[in-house]
mmCIF file of C-alpha atoms in Angstrom:
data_model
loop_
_atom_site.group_PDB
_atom_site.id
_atom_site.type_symbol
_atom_site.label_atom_id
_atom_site.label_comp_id
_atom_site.label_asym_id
_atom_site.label_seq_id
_atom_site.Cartn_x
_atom_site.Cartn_y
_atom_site.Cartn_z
ATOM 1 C CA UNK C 3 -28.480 -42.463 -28.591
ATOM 2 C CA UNK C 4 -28.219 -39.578 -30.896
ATOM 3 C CA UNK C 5 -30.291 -36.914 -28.637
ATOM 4 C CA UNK C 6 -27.325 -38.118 -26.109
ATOM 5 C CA UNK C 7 -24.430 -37.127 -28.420
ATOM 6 C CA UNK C 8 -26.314 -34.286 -29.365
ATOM 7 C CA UNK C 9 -26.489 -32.760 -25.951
ATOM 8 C CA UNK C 10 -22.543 -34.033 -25.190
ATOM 9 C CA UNK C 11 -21.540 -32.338 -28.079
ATOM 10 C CA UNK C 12 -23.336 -28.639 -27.397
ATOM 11 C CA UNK C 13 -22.070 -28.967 -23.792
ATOM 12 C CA UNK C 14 -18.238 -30.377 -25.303
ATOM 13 C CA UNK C 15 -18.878 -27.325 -27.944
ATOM 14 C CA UNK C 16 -19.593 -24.595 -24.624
ATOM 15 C CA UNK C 17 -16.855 -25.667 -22.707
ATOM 16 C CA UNK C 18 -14.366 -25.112 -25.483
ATOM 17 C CA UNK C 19 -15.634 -21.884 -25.862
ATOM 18 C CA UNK C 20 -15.623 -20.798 -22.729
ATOM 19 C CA UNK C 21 -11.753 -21.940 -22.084
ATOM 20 C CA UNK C 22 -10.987 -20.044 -25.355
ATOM 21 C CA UNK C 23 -12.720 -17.148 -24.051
ATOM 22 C CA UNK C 24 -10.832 -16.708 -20.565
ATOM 23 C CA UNK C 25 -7.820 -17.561 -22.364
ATOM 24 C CA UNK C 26 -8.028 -14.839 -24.860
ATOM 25 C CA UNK C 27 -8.588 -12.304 -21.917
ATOM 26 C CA UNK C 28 -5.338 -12.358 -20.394
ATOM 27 C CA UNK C 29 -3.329 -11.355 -23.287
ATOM 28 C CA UNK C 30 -5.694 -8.675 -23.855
ATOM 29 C CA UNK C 31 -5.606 -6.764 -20.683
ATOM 30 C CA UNK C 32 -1.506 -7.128 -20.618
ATOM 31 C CA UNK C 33 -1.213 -5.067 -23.843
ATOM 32 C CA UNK C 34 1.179 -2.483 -23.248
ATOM 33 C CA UNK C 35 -0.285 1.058 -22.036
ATOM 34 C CA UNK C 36 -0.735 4.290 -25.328
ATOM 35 C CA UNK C 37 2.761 5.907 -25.768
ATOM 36 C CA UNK C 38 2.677 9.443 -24.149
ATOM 37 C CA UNK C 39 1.399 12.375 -26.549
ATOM 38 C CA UNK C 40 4.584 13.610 -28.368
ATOM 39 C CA UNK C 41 6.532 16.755 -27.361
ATOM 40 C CA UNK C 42 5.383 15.531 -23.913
ATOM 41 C CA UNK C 43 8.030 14.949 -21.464
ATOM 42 C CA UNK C 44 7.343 12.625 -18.425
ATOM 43 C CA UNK C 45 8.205 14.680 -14.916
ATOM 44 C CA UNK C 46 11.776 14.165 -13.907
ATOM 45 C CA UNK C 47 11.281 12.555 -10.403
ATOM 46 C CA UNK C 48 14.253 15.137 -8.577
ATOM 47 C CA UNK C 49 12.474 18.021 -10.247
ATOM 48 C CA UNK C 50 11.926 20.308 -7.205
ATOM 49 C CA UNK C 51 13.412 18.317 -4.413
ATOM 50 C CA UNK C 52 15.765 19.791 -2.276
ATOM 51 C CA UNK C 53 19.221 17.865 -2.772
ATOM 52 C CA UNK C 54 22.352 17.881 -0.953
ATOM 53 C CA UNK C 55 25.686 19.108 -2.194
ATOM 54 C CA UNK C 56 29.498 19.551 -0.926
ATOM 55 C CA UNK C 57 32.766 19.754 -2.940
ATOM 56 C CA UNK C 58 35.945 21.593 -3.270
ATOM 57 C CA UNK C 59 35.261 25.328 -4.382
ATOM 58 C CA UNK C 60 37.155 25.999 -7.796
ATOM 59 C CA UNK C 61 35.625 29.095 -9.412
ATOM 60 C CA UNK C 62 33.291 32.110 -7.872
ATOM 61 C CA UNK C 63 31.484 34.111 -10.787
ATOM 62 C CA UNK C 64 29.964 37.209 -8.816
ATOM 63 C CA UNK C 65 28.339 38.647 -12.031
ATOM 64 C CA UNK C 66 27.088 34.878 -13.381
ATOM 65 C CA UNK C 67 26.119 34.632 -9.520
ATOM 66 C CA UNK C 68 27.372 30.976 -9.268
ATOM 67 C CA UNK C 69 29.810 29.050 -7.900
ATOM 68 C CA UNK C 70 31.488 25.802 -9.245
ATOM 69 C CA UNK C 71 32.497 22.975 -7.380
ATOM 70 C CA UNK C 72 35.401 20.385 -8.746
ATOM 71 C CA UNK C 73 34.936 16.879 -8.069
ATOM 72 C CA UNK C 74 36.723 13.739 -9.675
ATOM 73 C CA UNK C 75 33.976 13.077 -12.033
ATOM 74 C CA UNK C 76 34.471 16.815 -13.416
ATOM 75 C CA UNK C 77 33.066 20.154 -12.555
ATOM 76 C CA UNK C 78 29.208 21.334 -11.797
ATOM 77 C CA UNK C 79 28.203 24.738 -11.709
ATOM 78 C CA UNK C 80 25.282 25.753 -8.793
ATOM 79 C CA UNK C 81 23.396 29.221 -9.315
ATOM 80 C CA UNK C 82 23.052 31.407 -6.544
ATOM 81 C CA UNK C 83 19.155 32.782 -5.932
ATOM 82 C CA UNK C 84 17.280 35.678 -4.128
ATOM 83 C CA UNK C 85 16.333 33.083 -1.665
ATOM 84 C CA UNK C 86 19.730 31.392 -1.208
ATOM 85 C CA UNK C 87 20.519 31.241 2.160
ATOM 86 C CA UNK C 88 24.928 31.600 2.468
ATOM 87 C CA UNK C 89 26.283 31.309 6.272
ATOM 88 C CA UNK C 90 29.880 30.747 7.035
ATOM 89 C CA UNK C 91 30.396 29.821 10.122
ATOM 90 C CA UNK C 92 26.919 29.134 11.188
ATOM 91 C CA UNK C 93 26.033 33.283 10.305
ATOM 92 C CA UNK C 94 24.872 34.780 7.332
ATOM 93 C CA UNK C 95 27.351 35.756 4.897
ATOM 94 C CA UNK C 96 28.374 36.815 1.234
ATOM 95 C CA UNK C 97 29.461 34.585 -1.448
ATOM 96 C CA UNK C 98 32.714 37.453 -1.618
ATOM 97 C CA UNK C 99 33.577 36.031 1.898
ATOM 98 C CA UNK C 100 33.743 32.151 -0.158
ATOM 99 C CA UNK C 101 37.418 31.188 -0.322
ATOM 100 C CA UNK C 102 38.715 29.195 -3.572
ATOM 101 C CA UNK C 103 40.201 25.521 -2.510
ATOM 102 C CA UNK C 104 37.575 25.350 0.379
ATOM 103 C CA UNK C 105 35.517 22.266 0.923
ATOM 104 C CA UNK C 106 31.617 23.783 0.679
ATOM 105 C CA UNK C 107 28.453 21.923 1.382
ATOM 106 C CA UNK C 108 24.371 23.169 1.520
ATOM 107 C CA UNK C 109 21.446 22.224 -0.456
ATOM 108 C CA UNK C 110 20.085 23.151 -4.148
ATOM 109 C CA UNK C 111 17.163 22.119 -6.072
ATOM 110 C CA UNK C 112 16.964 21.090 -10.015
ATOM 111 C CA UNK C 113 15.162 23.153 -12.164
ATOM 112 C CA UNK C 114 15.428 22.225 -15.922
ATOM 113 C CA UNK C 115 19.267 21.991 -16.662
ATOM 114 C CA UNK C 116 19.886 24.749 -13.964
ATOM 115 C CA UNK C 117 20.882 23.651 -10.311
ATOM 116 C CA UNK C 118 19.894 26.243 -8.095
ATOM 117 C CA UNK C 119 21.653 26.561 -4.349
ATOM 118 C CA UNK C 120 18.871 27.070 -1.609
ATOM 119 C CA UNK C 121 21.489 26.726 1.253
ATOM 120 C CA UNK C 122 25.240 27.524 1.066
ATOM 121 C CA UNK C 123 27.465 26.404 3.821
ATOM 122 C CA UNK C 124 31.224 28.267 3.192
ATOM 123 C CA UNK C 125 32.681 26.008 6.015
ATOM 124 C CA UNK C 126 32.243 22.562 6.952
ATOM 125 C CA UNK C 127 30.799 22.184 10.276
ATOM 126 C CA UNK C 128 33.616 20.578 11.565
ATOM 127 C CA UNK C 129 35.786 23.463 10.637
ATOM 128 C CA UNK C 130 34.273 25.512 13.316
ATOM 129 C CA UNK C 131 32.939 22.615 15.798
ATOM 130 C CA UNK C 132 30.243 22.755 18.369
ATOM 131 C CA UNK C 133 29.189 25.189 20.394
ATOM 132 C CA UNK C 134 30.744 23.464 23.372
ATOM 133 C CA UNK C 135 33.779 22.812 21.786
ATOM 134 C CA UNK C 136 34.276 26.815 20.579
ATOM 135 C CA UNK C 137 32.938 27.805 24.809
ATOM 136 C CA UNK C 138 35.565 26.500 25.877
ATOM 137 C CA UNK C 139 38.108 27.333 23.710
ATOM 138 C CA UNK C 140 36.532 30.826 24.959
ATOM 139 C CA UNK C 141 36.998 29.916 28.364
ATOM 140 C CA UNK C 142 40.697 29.000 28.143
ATOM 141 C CA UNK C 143 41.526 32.114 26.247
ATOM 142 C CA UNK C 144 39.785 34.255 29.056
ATOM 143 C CA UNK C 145 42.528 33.367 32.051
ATOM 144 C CA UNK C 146 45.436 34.002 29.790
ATOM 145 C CA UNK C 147 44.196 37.149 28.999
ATOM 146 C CA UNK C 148 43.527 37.983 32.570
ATOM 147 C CA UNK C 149 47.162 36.587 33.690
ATOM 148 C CA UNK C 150 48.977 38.724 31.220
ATOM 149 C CA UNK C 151 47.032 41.982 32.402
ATOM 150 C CA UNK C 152 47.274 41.578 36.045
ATOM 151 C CA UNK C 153 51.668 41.026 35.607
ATOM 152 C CA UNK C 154 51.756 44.504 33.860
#
C-alpha cells in the first residue's frame, strides 16, 4: 500500500508541476515589448505621402515662397519647391498669377514641421469645366463672330 501512494504522489507531484509550468508561460511571453532607445523618434506614418489640400487663398509670400490657406480651424502655411508643379487652368503657371480670396486645391507632402506643395491647382476644376463644356462654349462664340462680320 505504501509503494502505491508513493507512485500516486510523484505522479500527483508531476502533474502539479507541469500545470504550474504552462501557467507561468503565458504571463511571460505577454510582457510588454523594451521601450524604444531614447532620442529615438518612431516614423510619423504621413511622413512622405503625398496628401491632398484645398482652401481659400489668404496670403502669397513670393520671397518666403509659400502660400497660406485660411480655413475655420485657423491658417496653414504650404512651401512652394523646385519640383512644385502650379497650373491654373489646367496649364502651367506662376504663383504671381495666384489671386487672394480664391479657393486653391493640389497636393503636398510632410516633411518634419514643413508642408511642402508638390501640385498647385490656382482654380478649381469646376471653375473652368470640361473640355466639352469649354468646345462648345467655343463653338457658340464662333457664329456670332461670323454674323457680326458678314453685316459690316
Amino acid at each position: 500500500m505504501k509503494k502505491h501512494s508513493t507512485c500516486l504522489f510523484t505522479a500527483a507531484l508531476a502533474l502539479a508541476m507541469s500545470l504550474n509550468l504552462n501557467l507561468v508561460q503565458p504571463l511571460v511571453a505577454q510582457e510588454p515589448p523594451p521601450p524604444a532607445v531614447s532620442g529615438e523618434t518612431p516614423p510619423k506614418p504621413l511622413e512622405g505621402r503625398k496628401l491632398p489640400f484645398h482652401g481659400k487663398l489668404s496670403r502669397v509670400n513670393t520671397e518666403e515662397k509659400s502660400i497660406t490657406l485660411s480655413y475655420s480651424t485657423g491658417e496653414k502655411t504650404y512651401y512652394i519647391t523646385p519640383e512644385t508643379q502650379i497650373l491654373k487652368e489646367g496649364q502651367p503657371a506662376s504663383l504671381a498669377e495666384a489671386e487672394l480670396g480664391k479657393q486653391v486645391s493640389g497636393a503636398y507632402v510632410r516633411q518634419g514641421d514643413r508642408m511642402n506643395l508638390t501640385k498647385l491647382n490656382l482654380t478649381l476644376r469646376s471653375d473652368f469645366g470640361s473640355e466639352k463644356a469649354r468646345k462648345a462654349k467655343k463653338q457658340s462664340e464662333k457664329p456670332a463672330e461670323q454674323g457680326a462680320s458678314s453685316g459690316n
